[in-house]
CSV table of C-alpha atoms in Angstrom, one decimal:
chain,number,residue,atom,x,y,z
A,1,GLN,CA,-4.1,-31.2,42.3
A,2,VAL,CA,-1.8,-31.9,39.4
A,3,GLN,CA,-1.8,-35.6,38.3
A,4,LEU,CA,0.4,-37.2,35.6
A,5,VAL,CA,-0.2,-40.8,34.9
A,6,GLU,CA,2.1,-42.7,32.5
A,7,SER,CA,1.2,-45.9,30.7
A,8,GLY,CA,2.3,-48.0,27.8
A,9,GLY,CA,5.6,-49.4,29.1
A,10,GLY,CA,6.5,-53.0,28.8
A,11,VAL,CA,9.0,-55.5,27.4
A,12,VAL,CA,10.1,-55.1,23.8
A,13,GLN,CA,12.8,-56.7,21.7
A,14,PRO,CA,15.7,-54.6,20.3
A,15,GLY,CA,14.7,-52.8,17.2
A,16,GLY,CA,11.0,-52.8,18.3
A,17,ALA,CA,8.7,-49.9,19.0
A,18,LEU,CA,6.5,-48.7,21.8
A,19,ARG,CA,4.3,-45.7,22.5
A,20,LEU,CA,4.1,-44.2,25.9
A,21,SER,CA,1.2,-42.0,27.1
A,22,CYS,CA,0.9,-39.5,29.9
A,23,ALA,CA,-2.6,-38.5,31.0
A,24,ALA,CA,-2.6,-35.1,32.7
A,25,SER,CA,-5.2,-33.5,35.0
A,26,GLY,CA,-5.4,-30.8,37.6
A,27,PHE,CA,-4.0,-28.0,35.5
A,28,THR,CA,-4.6,-26.3,32.1
A,29,PHE,CA,-2.6,-28.8,30.0
A,30,SER,CA,-2.6,-26.7,26.8
A,31,SER,CA,-0.8,-23.9,28.7
A,32,TYR,CA,2.4,-25.7,29.6
A,33,GLY,CA,5.3,-27.4,28.0
A,34,MET,CA,5.9,-31.0,28.8
A,35,HIS,CA,8.9,-33.3,29.1
A,36,TRP,CA,9.9,-36.9,29.1
A,37,VAL,CA,12.7,-37.9,31.5
A,38,ARG,CA,14.1,-41.4,32.1
A,39,GLN,CA,16.2,-43.2,34.6
A,40,ALA,CA,18.0,-46.4,33.6
A,41,PRO,CA,18.7,-49.0,36.4
A,42,GLY,CA,21.5,-47.8,38.6
A,43,ARG,CA,21.9,-44.6,36.7
A,44,GLY,CA,20.9,-41.0,37.1
A,45,LEU,CA,18.2,-38.9,35.6
A,46,GLU,CA,18.4,-38.2,31.8
A,47,TRP,CA,16.2,-35.7,30.0
A,48,VAL,CA,14.7,-37.2,26.9
A,49,ALA,CA,12.4,-34.7,25.1
A,50,PHE,CA,10.4,-31.5,25.4
A,51,ILE,CA,7.3,-30.1,23.6
A,52,ARG,CA,6.0,-26.7,24.0
A,53,ASP,CA,2.4,-25.9,24.9
A,54,ASP,CA,0.9,-25.8,21.4
A,55,GLY,CA,3.2,-28.5,20.0
A,56,SER,CA,4.9,-26.2,17.6
A,57,TYR,CA,8.4,-26.6,19.1
A,58,LYS,CA,10.1,-29.9,20.1
A,59,ASN,CA,13.6,-30.8,21.2
A,60,SER,CA,15.2,-34.1,22.2
A,61,ALA,CA,18.4,-35.6,23.5
A,62,ASP,CA,21.0,-36.7,20.9
A,63,SER,CA,20.7,-40.2,22.3
A,64,VAL,CA,17.1,-40.5,21.1
A,65,LYS,CA,17.0,-38.1,18.2
A,66,GLY,CA,15.7,-39.7,15.0
A,67,ARG,CA,14.2,-42.6,17.0
A,68,PHE,CA,11.8,-41.1,19.6
A,69,THR,CA,9.1,-38.5,18.8
A,70,ILE,CA,7.3,-36.5,21.4
A,71,SER,CA,3.8,-35.3,20.7
A,72,ARG,CA,0.7,-34.1,22.5
A,73,ASP,CA,-3.1,-34.0,22.1
A,74,ASN,CA,-4.4,-30.9,24.0
A,75,SER,CA,-8.0,-31.9,23.4
A,76,GLU,CA,-7.3,-35.1,25.3
A,77,ASN,CA,-4.8,-33.7,27.9
A,78,THR,CA,-2.4,-36.4,26.9
A,79,LEU,CA,1.4,-36.4,26.1
A,80,TYR,CA,3.0,-39.1,24.0
A,81,LEU,CA,6.4,-40.6,23.3
A,82,GLN,CA,6.7,-42.7,20.2
A,83,MET,CA,9.8,-44.9,20.6
A,84,THR,CA,11.2,-46.8,17.6
A,85,SER,CA,14.4,-48.7,16.9
A,86,LEU,CA,14.7,-49.4,20.6
A,87,ARG,CA,18.1,-50.4,22.0
A,88,LEU,CA,19.1,-52.2,25.1
A,89,GLU,CA,20.3,-48.9,26.6
A,90,ASP,CA,16.8,-47.5,26.3
A,91,THR,CA,15.8,-49.7,29.2
A,92,ALA,CA,14.6,-47.3,31.9
A,93,MET,CA,11.7,-45.9,33.9
A,94,TYR,CA,10.2,-43.2,31.8
A,95,TYR,CA,8.6,-40.2,33.5
A,96,CYS,CA,6.5,-37.4,32.1
A,97,ALA,CA,7.0,-34.0,33.8
A,98,LYS,CA,5.1,-30.7,33.6
A,99,SER,CA,7.3,-27.7,32.8
A,100,SER,CA,7.0,-24.5,34.7
A,101,GLU,CA,6.8,-22.7,31.4
A,102,ALA,CA,4.7,-22.7,28.2
A,103,ALA,CA,7.3,-22.3,25.5
A,104,VAL,CA,10.7,-22.8,26.9
A,105,ALA,CA,12.3,-25.7,28.9
A,106,GLY,CA,11.4,-24.5,32.4
A,107,HIS,CA,12.0,-26.7,35.4
A,108,PHE,CA,10.2,-29.9,36.1
A,109,GLU,CA,7.4,-28.8,38.4
A,110,TYR,CA,5.5,-32.0,38.7
A,111,TRP,CA,6.3,-35.6,37.8
A,112,GLY,CA,4.4,-38.7,37.2
A,113,GLN,CA,5.1,-42.1,38.8
A,114,GLY,CA,6.7,-43.5,35.7
A,115,THR,CA,6.3,-46.4,33.3
A,116,LEU,CA,8.9,-49.1,32.9
A,117,VAL,CA,10.4,-49.9,29.5
A,118,THR,CA,12.5,-53.0,29.2
A,119,VAL,CA,14.3,-53.7,26.0
A,120,SER,CA,15.5,-57.3,26.0
A,121,SER,CA,15.9,-60.2,23.5
B,1,GLU,CA,26.5,-30.0,26.5
B,2,ILE,CA,26.8,-28.5,30.0
B,3,VAL,CA,28.1,-31.1,32.5
B,4,LEU,CA,27.0,-30.9,36.1
B,5,THR,CA,29.2,-32.3,38.8
B,6,GLN,CA,27.8,-33.0,42.2
B,7,SER,CA,29.8,-33.5,45.3
B,8,PRO,CA,30.1,-35.4,47.4
B,9,ALA,CA,28.7,-38.6,45.8
B,10,THR,CA,27.6,-39.8,49.2
B,11,LEU,CA,27.1,-37.8,52.4
B,12,SER,CA,26.6,-39.6,55.7
B,13,LEU,CA,25.0,-37.5,58.4
B,14,SER,CA,22.7,-37.8,61.4
B,15,PRO,CA,19.3,-36.4,61.9
B,16,GLY,CA,19.5,-32.8,63.2
B,17,GLU,CA,22.8,-32.1,61.4
B,18,ARG,CA,23.3,-29.6,58.6
B,19,ALA,CA,23.8,-30.9,55.0
B,20,THR,CA,25.6,-29.1,52.3
B,21,LEU,CA,25.4,-30.4,48.8
B,22,SER,CA,27.4,-28.9,45.9
B,23,CYS,CA,26.7,-28.7,42.2
B,24,ARG,CA,29.2,-27.3,39.8
B,25,THR,CA,28.5,-26.6,36.1
B,26,SER,CA,31.0,-26.8,33.2
B,27,GLN,CA,29.9,-23.3,32.0
B,28,SER,CA,27.7,-20.6,33.4
B,29,VAL,CA,24.0,-21.4,33.7
B,30,GLY,CA,23.1,-18.0,35.2
B,31,ASN,CA,20.5,-19.0,37.9
B,32,TYR,CA,18.8,-21.6,35.8
B,33,LEU,CA,19.5,-24.4,38.2
B,34,ALA,CA,17.0,-26.6,40.1
B,35,TRP,CA,17.3,-29.2,42.7
B,36,TYR,CA,15.2,-32.4,43.0
B,37,GLN,CA,14.8,-35.0,45.7
B,38,ARG,CA,14.4,-38.7,44.8
B,39,LYS,CA,13.3,-41.4,47.2
B,40,PRO,CA,13.1,-45.1,46.2
B,41,GLY,CA,9.8,-45.9,44.5
B,42,GLN,CA,8.7,-42.3,44.3
B,43,ALA,CA,8.7,-39.8,41.5
B,44,PRO,CA,11.4,-37.0,41.8
B,45,ARG,CA,10.2,-33.9,43.7
B,46,LEU,CA,11.1,-30.3,42.8
B,47,LEU,CA,12.7,-28.6,45.8
B,48,ILE,CA,14.4,-25.5,44.5
B,49,TYR,CA,14.2,-23.7,41.2
B,50,GLN,CA,16.2,-20.8,39.7
B,51,ALA,CA,18.9,-21.4,42.2
B,52,PHE,CA,17.2,-20.3,45.4
B,53,ASN,CA,13.4,-20.3,45.1
B,54,ARG,CA,11.7,-23.0,47.2
B,55,ALA,CA,9.0,-24.9,45.4
B,56,THR,CA,5.4,-25.1,46.7
B,57,GLY,CA,5.2,-27.0,49.9
B,58,ILE,CA,8.9,-27.4,50.5
B,59,PRO,CA,9.9,-26.8,54.1
B,60,ALA,CA,12.0,-23.8,55.0
B,61,ARG,CA,14.9,-26.0,56.1
B,62,PHE,CA,15.8,-26.5,52.4
B,63,SER,CA,17.6,-23.6,50.8
B,64,GLY,CA,19.5,-23.0,47.6
B,65,SER,CA,22.2,-20.6,46.7
B,66,GLY,CA,24.8,-19.7,44.0
B,67,SER,CA,24.9,-18.5,40.5
B,68,GLY,CA,27.0,-18.9,37.4
B,69,THR,CA,28.8,-22.2,37.9
B,70,ASP,CA,28.7,-23.0,41.6
B,71,PHE,CA,25.5,-23.9,43.5
B,72,THR,CA,24.7,-25.2,46.9
B,73,LEU,CA,21.7,-27.0,48.4
B,74,THR,CA,21.6,-26.7,52.2
B,75,ILE,CA,19.3,-28.6,54.5
B,76,SER,CA,19.6,-26.8,57.8
B,77,SER,CA,18.6,-29.6,60.2
B,78,LEU,CA,18.0,-33.0,58.8
B,79,GLU,CA,14.8,-34.8,59.3
B,80,PRO,CA,14.5,-38.6,58.9
B,81,GLU,CA,12.5,-38.1,55.7
B,82,ASP,CA,15.3,-36.1,54.1
B,83,PHE,CA,17.6,-39.1,53.5
B,84,ALA,CA,17.3,-39.6,49.8
B,85,VAL,CA,19.2,-38.9,46.5
B,86,TYR,CA,19.4,-35.2,45.4
B,87,TYR,CA,19.9,-34.1,41.8
B,88,CYS,CA,20.7,-30.7,40.3
B,89,GLN,CA,19.6,-29.8,36.8
B,90,GLN,CA,20.2,-26.9,34.4
B,91,ARG,CA,17.9,-25.5,31.8
B,92,SER,CA,20.1,-22.7,30.6
B,93,ASN,CA,21.2,-24.5,27.4
B,94,TRP,CA,19.9,-27.5,25.4
B,95,PRO,CA,20.2,-30.3,26.1
B,96,ILE,CA,18.8,-30.1,29.6
B,97,THR,CA,21.3,-31.9,31.9
B,98,PHE,CA,21.3,-33.4,35.4
B,99,GLY,CA,24.1,-34.0,37.8
B,100,GLN,CA,24.9,-37.6,38.7
B,101,GLY,CA,23.3,-37.2,42.2
B,102,THR,CA,24.3,-37.0,45.8
B,103,ARG,CA,23.1,-39.8,48.1
B,104,LEU,CA,22.3,-38.5,51.6
B,105,GLU,CA,22.4,-41.4,53.9
B,106,ILE,CA,21.9,-41.8,57.7
B,107,LYS,CA,25.1,-42.1,59.6
């Protein structure tokens, strides 16, 4: 069965950096696009970033553009989110999600359990 | 950015009743609309994709309809496990956007 396990969350000061990982199993990782989605406390879901199957196309929300970088290692079946210049408003639970498609956004077929990022001074 | 507006914000119903949740988009998304269920402490779960297709393992009491800018998620007869928050999401245009959610609570 599909499993997505996020890690790397924690407490970081404003302006700091963090790298999230998502270990995937149960499907052919290199054949699907992947997303990061977050949910801040008391707020709704917010799409963060997408990367296509081979990593050649990426897109991200304006709120994180220039600060967050999505990447993947298909040899390790792992998705990453490098977060820099973190702000208080980046505090959220971060989820990785498998797209239904390889090269376009698709819908979010499967989700991990999330990893919590807290930005606090 | 396409804005998704869900209504009502909260829906109070009893088990066995029919639930009708609405999602309206600020511009046409064709049928590129999905619905997710979110329970506390759990990851979101895909219910419906491309407006009316049930995801794998989703019970037949869940159904989706609509196209263009107006969409509906219907739960024909509520089970106790259905009380949760429901989100719609569009993937027609970047950025991908979600509605603000409808909380389905037990009356």
